[in-house]
Amino acid sequence: MVGTYCLFCACIDQATVGIVEKWGRFLFVASPGLHFFNPFRGECLAGVLSTRISSLDVRIETKTKDDVFVQLLCSIQYRVIRDHADDAFYELQDPKEQIQAYVFDVVRAHVPGMTLDKLFEQKSDVAKVVLEELEKVMGAYGYNIEQILMVDIIPDASVRRAMNEINAAQRMREASQYKGEAEKVLMVKRAEAEAEAKYLGGVGVARQRQAITEGLRDNILDFSHVVSGTSAKEVMDLIMVTQYFDTLKDLGNSSKNTTIFIPHGPGHVRDISQQIRDGVLEAAAASSSFEVDASNPLIKMD
C-alpha cells in the first residue's frame, strides 16, 4: 500500500515494495520511502506488493489407499521475495489460485498411496512433500513458501464413528485383560492367604493338643502323688469323666442349642454293629424258611 502518491512522487510504506515502469516497461523495484518520478519521461508507479507473510487456507478432498474419503485442511504461509518482486508482479495474475492448484495436485498425488491410519501418523511428511514441490514451482515466480501446516484431517462422519467404535472396543478388550489379571492375582493371593491360615490353624491345633497332653500328664502325676494307691488309668478315667460333665454343663447353659444324645462310646459302636449283623442274619433265615414252606405246603413254620 502506498502512503502518499501523486503524479510526481510516491511514499511507499514499510514491508512493501513498489514496481516502477517507464513507458509501460519495468524499470526498477522501489524500496520503502519517498520516490520521485518524471511523468514527462514516462515514469510511473505501476503497483505495490507486500513483503509480509501471508496465509492461505486450502481445503482438499481426496481418497486414501483404503478407499476412505477425507478432507485435508492445509495452511500455506508464503511471502514475496524482495529481490524478485518484479517476477511476482508480472508472472502471476492470481498467486493464491496458483498455489492452491499446486497444493491440490501434490496432495492428490501423494495421499492415495497412504492408508488412513498412516495419513494420521505421517501428516507431517505430506506437508513436507507439498512444501518441497511448492518451493520449486513458486520460487520461479518470486514467491517463497515459508511453511505448510496440515491443520486437520477430517474423514467422513461414518468413518469417524467406526474409528471411535474400534477404539472403544480395543480399550474394552484391554480393560477386560487388566481386569482378568487383577482377578487372577486376587484369587492367587486369596488362596495363599487361605493356605497360610490353614497352616497356622494346624499349628495352633497341634500346640493346643500338646498343651492338653502336657496338662493331663501333670494332673495325673500330681493326683497320683496326692492319692496313694491310684493307677494312671484310674486317674485318666476320672479326668475324662470330669471333662465329659463339664461339656454337658456348657451345652445345658446355652439356650440356643438343641442337642440329642445317642450312644457314642466305643462299646456302643460295637453293640450297634452286632445288632446290624444279627438283623441281617435273621432276615436271611426268614427268607430261606419262606422258600421251604412255599415248596412243601405240608411243612409249616412255627
PDB file of C-alpha atoms in Angstrom:
ATOM      1  CA  MET A   1       0.000   0.000   0.000  1.00  0.00           C
ATOM      2  CA  VAL A   2       1.259   3.444  -0.866  1.00  0.00           C
ATOM      3  CA  GLY A   3       1.074   6.033   1.900  1.00  0.00           C
ATOM      4  CA  THR A   4       1.241   9.149  -0.300  1.00  0.00           C
ATOM      5  CA  TYR A   5       1.011   9.170  -4.063  1.00  0.00           C
ATOM      6  CA  CYS A   6       0.818  11.814  -6.734  1.00  0.00           C
ATOM      7  CA  LEU A   7       1.878  12.224 -10.294  1.00  0.00           C
ATOM      8  CA  PHE A   8       5.434  13.245  -9.398  1.00  0.00           C
ATOM      9  CA  CYS A   9       6.189  11.296  -6.193  1.00  0.00           C
ATOM     10  CA  ALA A  10       5.089   8.378  -4.041  1.00  0.00           C
ATOM     11  CA  CYS A  11       5.762   7.318  -0.458  1.00  0.00           C
ATOM     12  CA  ILE A  12       5.984   3.544  -0.135  1.00  0.00           C
ATOM     13  CA  ASP A  13       5.226   2.086   3.307  1.00  0.00           C
ATOM     14  CA  GLN A  14       7.406  -0.286   5.284  1.00  0.00           C
ATOM     15  CA  ALA A  15       7.169  -4.021   4.374  1.00  0.00           C
ATOM     16  CA  THR A  16       6.081  -3.125   0.830  1.00  0.00           C
ATOM     17  CA  VAL A  17       7.863  -2.634  -2.462  1.00  0.00           C
ATOM     18  CA  GLY A  18       6.841  -0.617  -5.483  1.00  0.00           C
ATOM     19  CA  ILE A  19       7.041  -1.550  -9.156  1.00  0.00           C
ATOM     20  CA  VAL A  20       8.183   1.412 -11.238  1.00  0.00           C
ATOM     21  CA  GLU A  21       7.663   1.425 -15.013  1.00  0.00           C
ATOM     22  CA  LYS A  22       8.854   3.640 -17.814  1.00  0.00           C
ATOM     23  CA  TRP A  23       6.612   3.888 -20.842  1.00  0.00           C
ATOM     24  CA  GLY A  24       4.939   0.621 -19.720  1.00  0.00           C
ATOM     25  CA  ARG A  25       8.218  -1.225 -19.291  1.00  0.00           C
ATOM     26  CA  PHE A  26       9.585  -2.401 -15.926  1.00  0.00           C
ATOM     27  CA  LEU A  27      12.242  -0.026 -14.649  1.00  0.00           C
ATOM     28  CA  PHE A  28      13.143  -0.966 -11.039  1.00  0.00           C
ATOM     29  CA  VAL A  29      11.784  -2.114  -7.689  1.00  0.00           C
ATOM     30  CA  ALA A  30      11.218   0.797  -5.334  1.00  0.00           C
ATOM     31  CA  SER A  31      12.040   0.157  -1.677  1.00  0.00           C
ATOM     32  CA  PRO A  32      10.086   1.748   1.205  1.00  0.00           C
ATOM     33  CA  GLY A  33      10.419   5.527   1.352  1.00  0.00           C
ATOM     34  CA  LEU A  34       9.804   8.591  -0.806  1.00  0.00           C
ATOM     35  CA  HIS A  35      10.376   8.286  -4.536  1.00  0.00           C
ATOM     36  CA  PHE A  36      10.115  10.932  -7.281  1.00  0.00           C
ATOM     37  CA  PHE A  37       9.014  10.237 -10.834  1.00  0.00           C
ATOM     38  CA  ASN A  38       9.225  12.210 -14.045  1.00  0.00           C
ATOM     39  CA  PRO A  39       5.946  11.710 -15.829  1.00  0.00           C
ATOM     40  CA  PHE A  40       7.268  13.571 -18.830  1.00  0.00           C
ATOM     41  CA  ARG A  41       9.774  10.768 -19.309  1.00  0.00           C
ATOM     42  CA  GLY A  42       7.064   8.146 -18.865  1.00  0.00           C
ATOM     43  CA  GLU A  43       7.974   7.122 -15.313  1.00  0.00           C
ATOM     44  CA  CYS A  44       5.173   5.989 -13.026  1.00  0.00           C
ATOM     45  CA  LEU A  45       4.397   3.652 -10.117  1.00  0.00           C
ATOM     46  CA  ALA A  46       2.673   0.600 -11.627  1.00  0.00           C
ATOM     47  CA  GLY A  47       1.815  -1.048  -8.331  1.00  0.00           C
ATOM     48  CA  VAL A  48       2.986  -2.235  -4.933  1.00  0.00           C
ATOM     49  CA  LEU A  49       3.484  -5.646  -3.328  1.00  0.00           C
ATOM     50  CA  SER A  50       3.524  -6.550   0.357  1.00  0.00           C
ATOM     51  CA  THR A  51       6.534  -8.468   1.644  1.00  0.00           C
ATOM     52  CA  ARG A  52       4.731  -9.592   4.776  1.00  0.00           C
ATOM     53  CA  ILE A  53       3.996 -13.275   5.321  1.00  0.00           C
ATOM     54  CA  SER A  54       0.554 -14.166   4.015  1.00  0.00           C
ATOM     55  CA  SER A  55      -1.524 -17.197   4.937  1.00  0.00           C
ATOM     56  CA  LEU A  56      -3.714 -19.236   2.632  1.00  0.00           C
ATOM     57  CA  ASP A  57      -6.055 -21.950   3.902  1.00  0.00           C
ATOM     58  CA  VAL A  58      -6.777 -24.723   1.425  1.00  0.00           C
ATOM     59  CA  ARG A  59      -9.352 -27.471   1.925  1.00  0.00           C
ATOM     60  CA  ILE A  60      -8.662 -30.576  -0.173  1.00  0.00           C
ATOM     61  CA  GLU A  61     -10.900 -33.613  -0.564  1.00  0.00           C
ATOM     62  CA  THR A  62      -9.143 -36.794  -1.604  1.00  0.00           C
ATOM     63  CA  LYS A  63      -9.210 -40.577  -1.148  1.00  0.00           C
ATOM     64  CA  THR A  64      -6.787 -42.748   0.782  1.00  0.00           C
ATOM     65  CA  LYS A  65      -5.380 -46.145  -0.176  1.00  0.00           C
ATOM     66  CA  ASP A  66      -8.083 -47.963   1.818  1.00  0.00           C
ATOM     67  CA  ASP A  67     -10.848 -46.097  -0.075  1.00  0.00           C
ATOM     68  CA  VAL A  68     -11.716 -43.581   2.629  1.00  0.00           C
ATOM     69  CA  PHE A  69     -12.649 -40.056   1.537  1.00  0.00           C
ATOM     70  CA  VAL A  70     -11.033 -37.398   3.701  1.00  0.00           C
ATOM     71  CA  GLN A  71     -10.765 -33.652   3.769  1.00  0.00           C
ATOM     72  CA  LEU A  72      -7.364 -32.105   4.496  1.00  0.00           C
ATOM     73  CA  LEU A  73      -7.121 -28.553   5.740  1.00  0.00           C
ATOM     74  CA  CYS A  74      -3.728 -27.045   4.831  1.00  0.00           C
ATOM     75  CA  SER A  75      -2.376 -23.678   5.894  1.00  0.00           C
ATOM     76  CA  ILE A  76       0.233 -22.277   3.471  1.00  0.00           C
ATOM     77  CA  GLN A  77       2.390 -19.384   4.649  1.00  0.00           C
ATOM     78  CA  TYR A  78       4.190 -17.534   1.856  1.00  0.00           C
ATOM     79  CA  ARG A  79       5.733 -14.161   1.089  1.00  0.00           C
ATOM     80  CA  VAL A  80       7.097 -12.171  -1.861  1.00  0.00           C
ATOM     81  CA  ILE A  81      10.853 -12.334  -2.377  1.00  0.00           C
ATOM     82  CA  ARG A  82      12.033  -8.725  -2.354  1.00  0.00           C
ATOM     83  CA  ASP A  83      14.747  -9.229  -4.979  1.00  0.00           C
ATOM     84  CA  HIS A  84      12.275 -10.959  -7.325  1.00  0.00           C
ATOM     85  CA  ALA A  85       9.284  -8.723  -6.739  1.00  0.00           C
ATOM     86  CA  ASP A  86       9.052  -7.985 -10.456  1.00  0.00           C
ATOM     87  CA  ASP A  87       8.508 -11.688 -11.207  1.00  0.00           C
ATOM     88  CA  ALA A  88       5.816 -11.877  -8.538  1.00  0.00           C
ATOM     89  CA  PHE A  89       4.119  -8.787 -10.007  1.00  0.00           C
ATOM     90  CA  TYR A  90       4.223  -9.720 -13.697  1.00  0.00           C
ATOM     91  CA  GLU A  91       4.280 -13.518 -13.850  1.00  0.00           C
ATOM     92  CA  LEU A  92       1.177 -14.462 -11.867  1.00  0.00           C
ATOM     93  CA  GLN A  93      -2.188 -12.815 -12.136  1.00  0.00           C
ATOM     94  CA  ASP A  94      -3.662 -14.652  -9.102  1.00  0.00           C
ATOM     95  CA  PRO A  95      -0.904 -16.201  -6.926  1.00  0.00           C
ATOM     96  CA  LYS A  96      -3.370 -17.645  -4.396  1.00  0.00           C
ATOM     97  CA  GLU A  97      -5.210 -19.596  -7.040  1.00  0.00           C
ATOM     98  CA  GLN A  98      -1.915 -20.849  -8.456  1.00  0.00           C
ATOM     99  CA  ILE A  99      -0.675 -22.001  -5.028  1.00  0.00           C
ATOM    100  CA  GLN A 100      -3.994 -23.714  -4.337  1.00  0.00           C
ATOM    101  CA  ALA A 101      -3.827 -25.570  -7.653  1.00  0.00           C
ATOM    102  CA  TYR A 102      -0.340 -26.889  -6.920  1.00  0.00           C
ATOM    103  CA  VAL A 103      -1.349 -27.967  -3.418  1.00  0.00           C
ATOM    104  CA  PHE A 104      -4.326 -29.868  -4.839  1.00  0.00           C
ATOM    105  CA  ASP A 105      -2.093 -31.590  -7.379  1.00  0.00           C
ATOM    106  CA  VAL A 106       0.614 -32.651  -4.909  1.00  0.00           C
ATOM    107  CA  VAL A 107      -1.749 -33.827  -2.158  1.00  0.00           C
ATOM    108  CA  ARG A 108      -3.960 -35.814  -4.518  1.00  0.00           C
ATOM    109  CA  ALA A 109      -0.875 -37.485  -5.985  1.00  0.00           C
ATOM    110  CA  HIS A 110       0.646 -38.415  -2.600  1.00  0.00           C
ATOM    111  CA  VAL A 111      -2.246 -39.226  -0.241  1.00  0.00           C
ATOM    112  CA  PRO A 112      -3.875 -42.033  -2.322  1.00  0.00           C
ATOM    113  CA  GLY A 113      -0.774 -44.145  -1.663  1.00  0.00           C
ATOM    114  CA  MET A 114      -1.314 -43.994   2.109  1.00  0.00           C
ATOM    115  CA  THR A 115      -3.882 -45.637   4.370  1.00  0.00           C
ATOM    116  CA  LEU A 116      -5.997 -43.531   6.694  1.00  0.00           C
ATOM    117  CA  ASP A 117      -4.065 -44.566   9.799  1.00  0.00           C
ATOM    118  CA  LYS A 118      -0.773 -43.885   8.079  1.00  0.00           C
ATOM    119  CA  LEU A 119      -2.033 -40.493   6.931  1.00  0.00           C
ATOM    120  CA  PHE A 120      -2.780 -39.503  10.522  1.00  0.00           C
ATOM    121  CA  GLU A 121       0.635 -40.737  11.637  1.00  0.00           C
ATOM    122  CA  GLN A 122       2.613 -39.131   8.782  1.00  0.00           C
ATOM    123  CA  LYS A 123       0.742 -35.928   8.065  1.00  0.00           C
ATOM    124  CA  SER A 124       3.969 -34.003   8.606  1.00  0.00           C
ATOM    125  CA  ASP A 125       5.518 -35.990   5.750  1.00  0.00           C
ATOM    126  CA  VAL A 126       2.676 -34.917   3.472  1.00  0.00           C
ATOM    127  CA  ALA A 127       3.262 -31.293   4.452  1.00  0.00           C
ATOM    128  CA  LYS A 128       6.984 -31.711   3.731  1.00  0.00           C
ATOM    129  CA  VAL A 129       6.319 -33.111   0.268  1.00  0.00           C
ATOM    130  CA  VAL A 130       3.929 -30.239  -0.528  1.00  0.00           C
ATOM    131  CA  LEU A 131       6.482 -27.702   0.740  1.00  0.00           C
ATOM    132  CA  GLU A 132       9.265 -29.107  -1.440  1.00  0.00           C
ATOM    133  CA  GLU A 133       7.126 -29.080  -4.581  1.00  0.00           C
ATOM    134  CA  LEU A 134       5.763 -25.587  -3.983  1.00  0.00           C
ATOM    135  CA  GLU A 135       9.218 -24.166  -3.307  1.00  0.00           C
ATOM    136  CA  LYS A 136      10.412 -25.452  -6.683  1.00  0.00           C
ATOM    137  CA  VAL A 137       7.467 -24.013  -8.578  1.00  0.00           C
ATOM    138  CA  MET A 138       6.671 -20.775  -6.747  1.00  0.00           C
ATOM    139  CA  GLY A 139      10.336 -19.794  -6.373  1.00  0.00           C
ATOM    140  CA  ALA A 140      10.450 -19.162 -10.115  1.00  0.00           C
ATOM    141  CA  TYR A 141       7.560 -16.713  -9.747  1.00  0.00           C
ATOM    142  CA  GLY A 142       9.149 -14.663  -6.972  1.00  0.00           C
ATOM    143  CA  TYR A 143       7.360 -16.277  -4.034  1.00  0.00           C
ATOM    144  CA  ASN A 144       8.936 -18.059  -1.083  1.00  0.00           C
ATOM    145  CA  ILE A 145       6.930 -20.739   0.753  1.00  0.00           C
ATOM    146  CA  GLU A 146       7.743 -20.264   4.428  1.00  0.00           C
ATOM    147  CA  GLN A 147       5.817 -23.148   5.951  1.00  0.00           C
ATOM    148  CA  ILE A 148       2.970 -25.563   5.314  1.00  0.00           C
ATOM    149  CA  LEU A 149       0.846 -26.902   8.155  1.00  0.00           C
ATOM    150  CA  MET A 150      -1.595 -29.809   7.979  1.00  0.00           C
ATOM    151  CA  VAL A 151      -4.110 -28.270  10.299  1.00  0.00           C
ATOM    152  CA  ASP A 152      -6.713 -31.018  10.266  1.00  0.00           C
ATOM    153  CA  ILE A 153      -7.637 -34.341   8.681  1.00  0.00           C
ATOM    154  CA  ILE A 154     -11.396 -34.860   8.551  1.00  0.00           C
ATOM    155  CA  PRO A 155     -12.669 -38.290   7.461  1.00  0.00           C
ATOM    156  CA  ASP A 156     -16.287 -38.949   6.592  1.00  0.00           C
ATOM    157  CA  ALA A 157     -18.695 -38.945   9.533  1.00  0.00           C
ATOM    158  CA  SER A 158     -19.441 -42.676   9.237  1.00  0.00           C
ATOM    159  CA  VAL A 159     -15.712 -43.443   9.167  1.00  0.00           C
ATOM    160  CA  ARG A 160     -15.175 -41.367  12.306  1.00  0.00           C
ATOM    161  CA  ARG A 161     -17.926 -43.269  14.084  1.00  0.00           C
ATOM    162  CA  ALA A 162     -16.405 -46.601  13.003  1.00  0.00           C
ATOM    163  CA  MET A 163     -12.954 -45.498  14.179  1.00  0.00           C
ATOM    164  CA  ASN A 164     -14.371 -44.463  17.542  1.00  0.00           C
ATOM    165  CA  GLU A 165     -16.136 -47.820  17.897  1.00  0.00           C
ATOM    166  CA  ILE A 166     -12.920 -49.689  17.056  1.00  0.00           C
ATOM    167  CA  ASN A 167     -11.016 -47.624  19.572  1.00  0.00           C
ATOM    168  CA  ALA A 168     -13.688 -48.217  22.215  1.00  0.00           C
ATOM    169  CA  ALA A 169     -13.665 -51.976  21.538  1.00  0.00           C
ATOM    170  CA  GLN A 170      -9.871 -52.126  21.825  1.00  0.00           C
ATOM    171  CA  ARG A 171      -9.949 -50.230  25.085  1.00  0.00           C
ATOM    172  CA  MET A 172     -12.691 -52.502  26.449  1.00  0.00           C
ATOM    173  CA  ARG A 173     -10.613 -55.543  25.499  1.00  0.00           C
ATOM    174  CA  GLU A 174      -7.575 -54.121  27.244  1.00  0.00           C
ATOM    175  CA  ALA A 175      -9.709 -53.282  30.267  1.00  0.00           C
ATOM    176  CA  SER A 176     -11.037 -56.860  30.330  1.00  0.00           C
ATOM    177  CA  GLN A 177      -7.497 -58.221  30.170  1.00  0.00           C
ATOM    178  CA  TYR A 178      -6.379 -55.990  33.015  1.00  0.00           C
ATOM    179  CA  LYS A 179      -9.477 -56.930  34.999  1.00  0.00           C
ATOM    180  CA  GLY A 180      -8.821 -60.644  34.417  1.00  0.00           C
ATOM    181  CA  GLU A 181      -5.208 -60.252  35.510  1.00  0.00           C
ATOM    182  CA  ALA A 182      -6.341 -58.404  38.624  1.00  0.00           C
ATOM    183  CA  GLU A 183      -8.888 -61.116  39.456  1.00  0.00           C
ATOM    184  CA  LYS A 184      -6.225 -63.778  38.880  1.00  0.00           C
ATOM    185  CA  VAL A 185      -3.841 -62.047  41.248  1.00  0.00           C
ATOM    186  CA  LEU A 186      -6.657 -61.627  43.781  1.00  0.00           C
ATOM    187  CA  MET A 187      -7.564 -65.326  43.600  1.00  0.00           C
ATOM    188  CA  VAL A 188      -3.924 -66.375  43.957  1.00  0.00           C
ATOM    189  CA  LYS A 189      -3.458 -64.093  46.935  1.00  0.00           C
ATOM    190  CA  ARG A 190      -6.720 -65.355  48.478  1.00  0.00           C
ATOM    191  CA  ALA A 191      -5.593 -68.974  48.004  1.00  0.00           C
ATOM    192  CA  GLU A 192      -2.213 -68.180  49.512  1.00  0.00           C
ATOM    193  CA  ALA A 193      -3.925 -66.490  52.452  1.00  0.00           C
ATOM    194  CA  GLU A 194      -6.239 -69.486  52.978  1.00  0.00           C
ATOM    195  CA  ALA A 195      -3.294 -71.890  52.808  1.00  0.00           C
ATOM    196  CA  GLU A 196      -1.370 -69.794  55.310  1.00  0.00           C
ATOM    197  CA  ALA A 197      -4.427 -69.576  57.566  1.00  0.00           C
ATOM    198  CA  LYS A 198      -4.916 -73.356  57.438  1.00  0.00           C
ATOM    199  CA  TYR A 199      -1.249 -73.924  58.162  1.00  0.00           C
ATOM    200  CA  LEU A 200      -1.341 -71.556  61.123  1.00  0.00           C
ATOM    201  CA  GLY A 201      -4.616 -73.164  62.268  1.00  0.00           C
ATOM    202  CA  GLY A 202      -2.990 -76.593  62.139  1.00  0.00           C
ATOM    203  CA  VAL A 203      -0.021 -75.296  64.106  1.00  0.00           C
ATOM    204  CA  GLY A 204      -2.424 -73.851  66.664  1.00  0.00           C
ATOM    205  CA  VAL A 205      -4.379 -77.114  66.960  1.00  0.00           C
ATOM    206  CA  ALA A 206      -1.134 -79.076  67.351  1.00  0.00           C
ATOM    207  CA  ARG A 207       0.066 -76.719  70.054  1.00  0.00           C
ATOM    208  CA  GLN A 208      -3.344 -76.897  71.742  1.00  0.00           C
ATOM    209  CA  ARG A 209      -3.289 -80.689  71.785  1.00  0.00           C
ATOM    210  CA  GLN A 210       0.284 -80.663  73.015  1.00  0.00           C
ATOM    211  CA  ALA A 211      -0.700 -78.313  75.822  1.00  0.00           C
ATOM    212  CA  ILE A 212      -3.703 -80.534  76.706  1.00  0.00           C
ATOM    213  CA  THR A 213      -1.496 -83.611  76.741  1.00  0.00           C
ATOM    214  CA  GLU A 214       1.067 -81.924  78.950  1.00  0.00           C
ATOM    215  CA  GLY A 215      -1.658 -80.657  81.247  1.00  0.00           C
ATOM    216  CA  LEU A 216      -3.231 -84.130  81.549  1.00  0.00           C
ATOM    217  CA  ARG A 217       0.163 -85.630  82.261  1.00  0.00           C
ATOM    218  CA  ASP A 218       0.828 -83.109  85.003  1.00  0.00           C
ATOM    219  CA  ASN A 219      -2.633 -83.692  86.507  1.00  0.00           C
ATOM    220  CA  ILE A 220      -2.152 -87.456  86.513  1.00  0.00           C
ATOM    221  CA  LEU A 221       1.239 -87.180  88.163  1.00  0.00           C
ATOM    222  CA  ASP A 222       0.011 -84.711  90.789  1.00  0.00           C
ATOM    223  CA  PHE A 223      -3.096 -86.812  91.571  1.00  0.00           C
ATOM    224  CA  SER A 224      -1.026 -89.997  91.839  1.00  0.00           C
ATOM    225  CA  HIS A 225       1.315 -88.345  94.315  1.00  0.00           C
ATOM    226  CA  VAL A 226      -1.522 -86.934  96.422  1.00  0.00           C
ATOM    227  CA  VAL A 227      -3.767 -90.038  96.489  1.00  0.00           C
ATOM    228  CA  SER A 228      -1.681 -93.115  97.045  1.00  0.00           C
ATOM    229  CA  GLY A 229      -2.678 -96.441  95.549  1.00  0.00           C
ATOM    230  CA  THR A 230      -4.270 -94.999  92.388  1.00  0.00           C
ATOM    231  CA  SER A 231      -3.072 -96.004  88.926  1.00  0.00           C
ATOM    232  CA  ALA A 232      -2.595 -93.734  85.956  1.00  0.00           C
ATOM    233  CA  LYS A 233      -5.571 -95.325  84.134  1.00  0.00           C
ATOM    234  CA  GLU A 234      -7.924 -94.597  87.026  1.00  0.00           C
ATOM    235  CA  VAL A 235      -6.799 -91.016  87.191  1.00  0.00           C
ATOM    236  CA  MET A 236      -7.227 -90.688  83.398  1.00  0.00           C
ATOM    237  CA  ASP A 237     -10.762 -92.078  83.589  1.00  0.00           C
ATOM    238  CA  LEU A 238     -11.633 -89.647  86.362  1.00  0.00           C
ATOM    239  CA  ILE A 239     -10.320 -86.700  84.346  1.00  0.00           C
ATOM    240  CA  MET A 240     -12.215 -87.774  81.232  1.00  0.00           C
ATOM    241  CA  VAL A 241     -15.472 -88.137  83.218  1.00  0.00           C
ATOM    242  CA  THR A 242     -14.915 -84.680  84.679  1.00  0.00           C
ATOM    243  CA  GLN A 243     -14.412 -83.168  81.221  1.00  0.00           C
ATOM    244  CA  TYR A 244     -17.467 -85.037  79.975  1.00  0.00           C
ATOM    245  CA  PHE A 245     -19.703 -83.492  82.622  1.00  0.00           C
ATOM    246  CA  ASP A 246     -18.164 -80.070  82.059  1.00  0.00           C
ATOM    247  CA  THR A 247     -19.109 -80.368  78.376  1.00  0.00           C
ATOM    248  CA  LEU A 248     -22.690 -81.337  79.306  1.00  0.00           C
ATOM    249  CA  LYS A 249     -22.852 -78.334  81.599  1.00  0.00           C
ATOM    250  CA  ASP A 250     -21.725 -75.970  78.827  1.00  0.00           C
ATOM    251  CA  LEU A 251     -24.318 -77.397  76.460  1.00  0.00           C
ATOM    252  CA  GLY A 252     -27.052 -77.019  79.025  1.00  0.00           C
ATOM    253  CA  ASN A 253     -26.197 -73.393  79.758  1.00  0.00           C
ATOM    254  CA  SER A 254     -26.704 -72.435  76.108  1.00  0.00           C
ATOM    255  CA  SER A 255     -30.422 -71.999  75.407  1.00  0.00           C
ATOM    256  CA  LYS A 256     -29.963 -71.859  71.627  1.00  0.00           C
ATOM    257  CA  ASN A 257     -28.551 -75.362  71.284  1.00  0.00           C
ATOM    258  CA  THR A 258     -30.751 -78.376  70.549  1.00  0.00           C
ATOM    259  CA  THR A 259     -28.742 -81.467  71.424  1.00  0.00           C
ATOM    260  CA  ILE A 260     -29.791 -85.133  71.127  1.00  0.00           C
ATOM    261  CA  PHE A 261     -27.640 -87.655  72.947  1.00  0.00           C
ATOM    262  CA  ILE A 262     -27.120 -91.050  71.392  1.00  0.00           C
ATOM    263  CA  PRO A 263     -24.812 -93.881  72.467  1.00  0.00           C
ATOM    264  CA  HIS A 264     -21.418 -92.695  71.422  1.00  0.00           C
ATOM    265  CA  GLY A 265     -18.849 -94.796  73.288  1.00  0.00           C
ATOM    266  CA  PRO A 266     -16.639 -97.462  71.654  1.00  0.00           C
ATOM    267  CA  GLY A 267     -18.685-100.183  73.307  1.00  0.00           C
ATOM    268  CA  HIS A 268     -21.916 -98.788  71.931  1.00  0.00           C
ATOM    269  CA  VAL A 269     -20.477 -98.720  68.449  1.00  0.00           C
ATOM    270  CA  ARG A 270     -19.636-102.391  68.818  1.00  0.00           C
ATOM    271  CA  ASP A 271     -23.213-103.095  70.026  1.00  0.00           C
ATOM    272  CA  ILE A 272     -24.690-101.271  67.008  1.00  0.00           C
ATOM    273  CA  SER A 273     -22.575-103.323  64.597  1.00  0.00           C
ATOM    274  CA  GLN A 274     -23.648-106.538  66.380  1.00  0.00           C
ATOM    275  CA  GLN A 275     -27.282-105.525  66.108  1.00  0.00           C
ATOM    276  CA  ILE A 276     -26.932-104.852  62.405  1.00  0.00           C
ATOM    277  CA  ARG A 277     -25.233-108.224  61.883  1.00  0.00           C
ATOM    278  CA  ASP A 278     -27.967-110.069  63.837  1.00  0.00           C
ATOM    279  CA  GLY A 279     -30.663-108.304  61.844  1.00  0.00           C
ATOM    280  CA  VAL A 280     -29.093-109.321  58.564  1.00  0.00           C
ATOM    281  CA  LEU A 281     -28.795-112.970  59.709  1.00  0.00           C
ATOM    282  CA  GLU A 282     -32.415-113.057  60.910  1.00  0.00           C
ATOM    283  CA  ALA A 283     -33.623-111.629  57.623  1.00  0.00           C
ATOM    284  CA  ALA A 284     -31.664-114.240  55.679  1.00  0.00           C
ATOM    285  CA  ALA A 285     -33.050-117.086  57.873  1.00  0.00           C
ATOM    286  CA  ALA A 286     -36.605-115.838  57.478  1.00  0.00           C
ATOM    287  CA  SER A 287     -36.221-115.703  53.687  1.00  0.00           C
ATOM    288  CA  SER A 288     -34.919-119.302  53.483  1.00  0.00           C
ATOM    289  CA  SER A 289     -37.758-120.598  55.733  1.00  0.00           C
ATOM    290  CA  PHE A 290     -40.289-118.936  53.495  1.00  0.00           C
ATOM    291  CA  GLU A 291     -38.856-120.586  50.387  1.00  0.00           C
ATOM    292  CA  VAL A 292     -39.029-124.108  52.005  1.00  0.00           C
ATOM    293  CA  ASP A 293     -42.647-123.579  53.084  1.00  0.00           C
ATOM    294  CA  ALA A 294     -43.625-122.480  49.592  1.00  0.00           C
ATOM    295  CA  SER A 295     -42.140-125.653  48.011  1.00  0.00           C
ATOM    296  CA  ASN A 296     -43.771-128.054  50.559  1.00  0.00           C
ATOM    297  CA  PRO A 297     -47.183-126.992  51.785  1.00  0.00           C
ATOM    298  CA  LEU A 298     -47.163-129.717  54.443  1.00  0.00           C
ATOM    299  CA  ILE A 299     -44.278-128.050  56.248  1.00  0.00           C
ATOM    300  CA  LYS A 300     -45.400-125.265  58.474  1.00  0.00           C
ATOM    301  CA  MET A 301     -43.283-122.610  60.012  1.00  0.00           C
ATOM    302  CA  ASP A 302     -43.571-122.171  63.776  1.00  0.00           C
TER     303      ASP A 302
END
